[in-house]
Amino acid sequence: MKKLTDSIYYCGVLNPNMRVFDVIMRTEYGTSYNSYIVRGSEKTAIVEAAHRTFSNSYIGELEEFFGDTAPDYLVLNHTEPDHTGCVAALVTRWPGLTVVCSRPASVFIKAITNMPELAIQVVAEGDELDLGGRTLKFFPAMFLHWPDSMFTWVPEENALFTCDFLGAHYCEPLVLDSEVVYENAYLDAAKYYYECIFGPFPSYVRAGLEIIRNLDVRTALTSHGPVLTRGNYLECIIEAYGEWSAPVERTRKSVPIFYCTAYRNTQRLAEAVREGVLRALPDADVGLYNIIEHDMGELAAKMNGSDAFLIGTITINRDAVPPVMQLLTLTDSVNIGKRPVAVFGTYGWSGEGFPHVAERLQSVGCRVYDTQFKVNFVPTDADIRAAADFGEQFAKTI
Ligand code: FEO
């Protein structure tokens, strides 16, 4: 337990050894599940909880703090199970706890705990909870990063509980940003975290930053990674979020081509398709990417940030090859709707990879070009010319 301000204590869990978070995020610097206590003269609130794996040690630490007393409220700014997995155990330990959360969270938390009778106080914009000398004031923070997310403000401490916002999967282990030793590693973790968690929601990020700018925040109590304090990393991370979420002004269309090739046949098609795209859009940025030669995260950023893109695949075992499908699992389905896309490639026996790629793109809402350009085995000169025509015709639809 670490005292952070007059009335706020840190009671979270440090997990420096975690290497994969939620299946899809690498966490080479570990993470923490930050949880806090706000103590007023009348009432005490826990803000955020922890992952189910750590229930025993987490509750043990709270027991030491509360002794014969009991917490009154459990404020959940968001209900993803990394923060709520131990809520059922918490409520079992202290049955008088009232969960305080947004309306969507009130639905989610019942399904997460399987406790339909959970005592819940739903709060909305501007609602306040008086703890006695300390006030909790609530701000909805929709899609930062779930529909249930909110911020909780303690005006007497100039402290804002920001939920996942401004956080990082980073654990040296430490609690405060003033303790960060490896600055480059921390900033790398903060940027990667932003891209994975908030990248799909830039307009909501800007709205969140607006809330923060309207408050005189001295301490941002994040749900992962260092607590941010003024004069240390608070200003830097807020500024970085502003840059990362700024609308992109692009003067050239971006039409990347991603492909896999076994014997250079699909690669030759990709090169020809590129020429065709450039015939229709001479100023476009038409990058050519052999998928296995690049970092998948970088390719996903190019794909999701494009105006249109093409996928060139081969077929093995009646399907598109794994690197192609892996890239397609990284489509930003929040923002990719109606994106023009096209599919091409070479095949040996029957070419099932093409429809599978097209179906996947269709399922996330892309506008899939009707024609799939396919060549059996080795392209002829005529095939190469036809591939360029295909690229040109597709580009005219963008
Ligand atoms: Fe850290 Fe969205 O939960």
Short mmCIF file of N, CA and C in Angstrom, two decimals, residues 5 12 21 49 54 57 69 99 107 109 111 121 127 164 222 249 258-259 277 291 315 331 345 356 375:
data_model
loop_
_atom_site.label_atom_id
_atom_site.label_comp_id
_atom_site.label_asym_id
_atom_site.label_seq_id
_atom_site.Cartn_x
_atom_site.Cartn_y
_atom_site.Cartn_z
N THR A 5 -1.50 10.72 -2.03
CA THR A 5 -1.87 12.08 -1.64
C THR A 5 -2.47 11.98 -0.24
N GLY A 12 -2.81 -1.40 -5.96
CA GLY A 12 -2.88 -2.23 -7.17
C GLY A 12 -1.92 -3.40 -7.13
N PHE A 21 -0.75 -9.75 -23.31
CA PHE A 21 -1.95 -9.25 -22.65
C PHE A 21 -3.15 -9.47 -23.57
N ALA A 49 -10.41 -2.35 -9.62
CA ALA A 49 -10.02 -3.53 -8.84
C ALA A 49 -8.83 -4.20 -9.55
N PHE A 54 -5.02 -12.48 -9.19
CA PHE A 54 -4.36 -11.91 -8.01
C PHE A 54 -5.33 -11.65 -6.86
N SER A 57 -3.95 -12.10 -3.02
CA SER A 57 -2.98 -11.13 -2.52
C SER A 57 -3.58 -9.72 -2.50
N THR A 69 -12.70 -2.27 9.70
CA THR A 69 -13.66 -1.44 8.96
C THR A 69 -13.89 -2.09 7.59
N VAL A 99 -21.27 -1.07 -5.83
CA VAL A 99 -20.53 -0.79 -7.06
C VAL A 99 -21.05 0.50 -7.68
N VAL A 107 -24.58 -3.24 -16.62
CA VAL A 107 -25.03 -4.46 -17.29
C VAL A 107 -23.87 -5.45 -17.38
N ILE A 109 -21.13 -5.75 -15.61
CA ILE A 109 -20.54 -6.28 -14.38
C ILE A 109 -21.39 -7.42 -13.79
N ALA A 111 -22.90 -9.63 -15.63
CA ALA A 111 -22.54 -10.81 -16.42
C ALA A 111 -21.13 -11.28 -16.10
N GLN A 121 -24.82 1.41 -7.96
CA GLN A 121 -25.28 2.79 -8.09
C GLN A 121 -24.79 3.31 -9.45
N ASP A 127 -22.57 13.66 -11.97
CA ASP A 127 -22.99 13.13 -10.66
C ASP A 127 -21.81 13.17 -9.69
N ASP A 164 -8.25 3.25 -18.41
CA ASP A 164 -7.14 2.84 -19.28
C ASP A 164 -6.46 4.03 -19.96
N THR A 222 -3.90 6.32 -13.56
CA THR A 222 -4.19 5.41 -14.67
C THR A 222 -4.51 4.01 -14.14
N GLU A 249 -3.92 14.99 -42.09
CA GLU A 249 -4.14 15.73 -43.35
C GLU A 249 -3.26 15.08 -44.40
N PHE A 258 -0.40 -5.49 -50.21
CA PHE A 258 0.22 -6.50 -49.33
C PHE A 258 0.11 -7.85 -50.03
N TYR A 259 1.20 -8.61 -50.00
CA TYR A 259 1.12 -9.90 -50.69
C TYR A 259 2.04 -10.93 -50.03
N VAL A 277 -2.24 0.73 -60.77
CA VAL A 277 -2.82 1.69 -59.82
C VAL A 277 -2.23 3.08 -60.08
N ILE A 291 4.47 -9.52 -47.14
CA ILE A 291 4.02 -9.52 -45.73
C ILE A 291 5.05 -10.13 -44.78
N THR A 315 -2.47 -19.81 -52.50
CA THR A 315 -3.33 -20.76 -51.81
C THR A 315 -2.53 -22.00 -51.44
N THR A 331 -7.46 -5.93 -39.01
CA THR A 331 -8.23 -4.81 -39.58
C THR A 331 -8.93 -4.06 -38.45
N GLY A 345 -3.87 -12.74 -57.09
CA GLY A 345 -2.81 -13.68 -56.76
C GLY A 345 -2.70 -14.83 -57.74
N HIS A 356 -11.72 -16.76 -49.71
CA HIS A 356 -11.62 -16.66 -48.25
C HIS A 356 -11.15 -15.27 -47.82
N VAL A 375 -4.29 -15.92 -61.45
CA VAL A 375 -3.50 -16.57 -62.50
C VAL A 375 -3.11 -17.96 -62.03
#
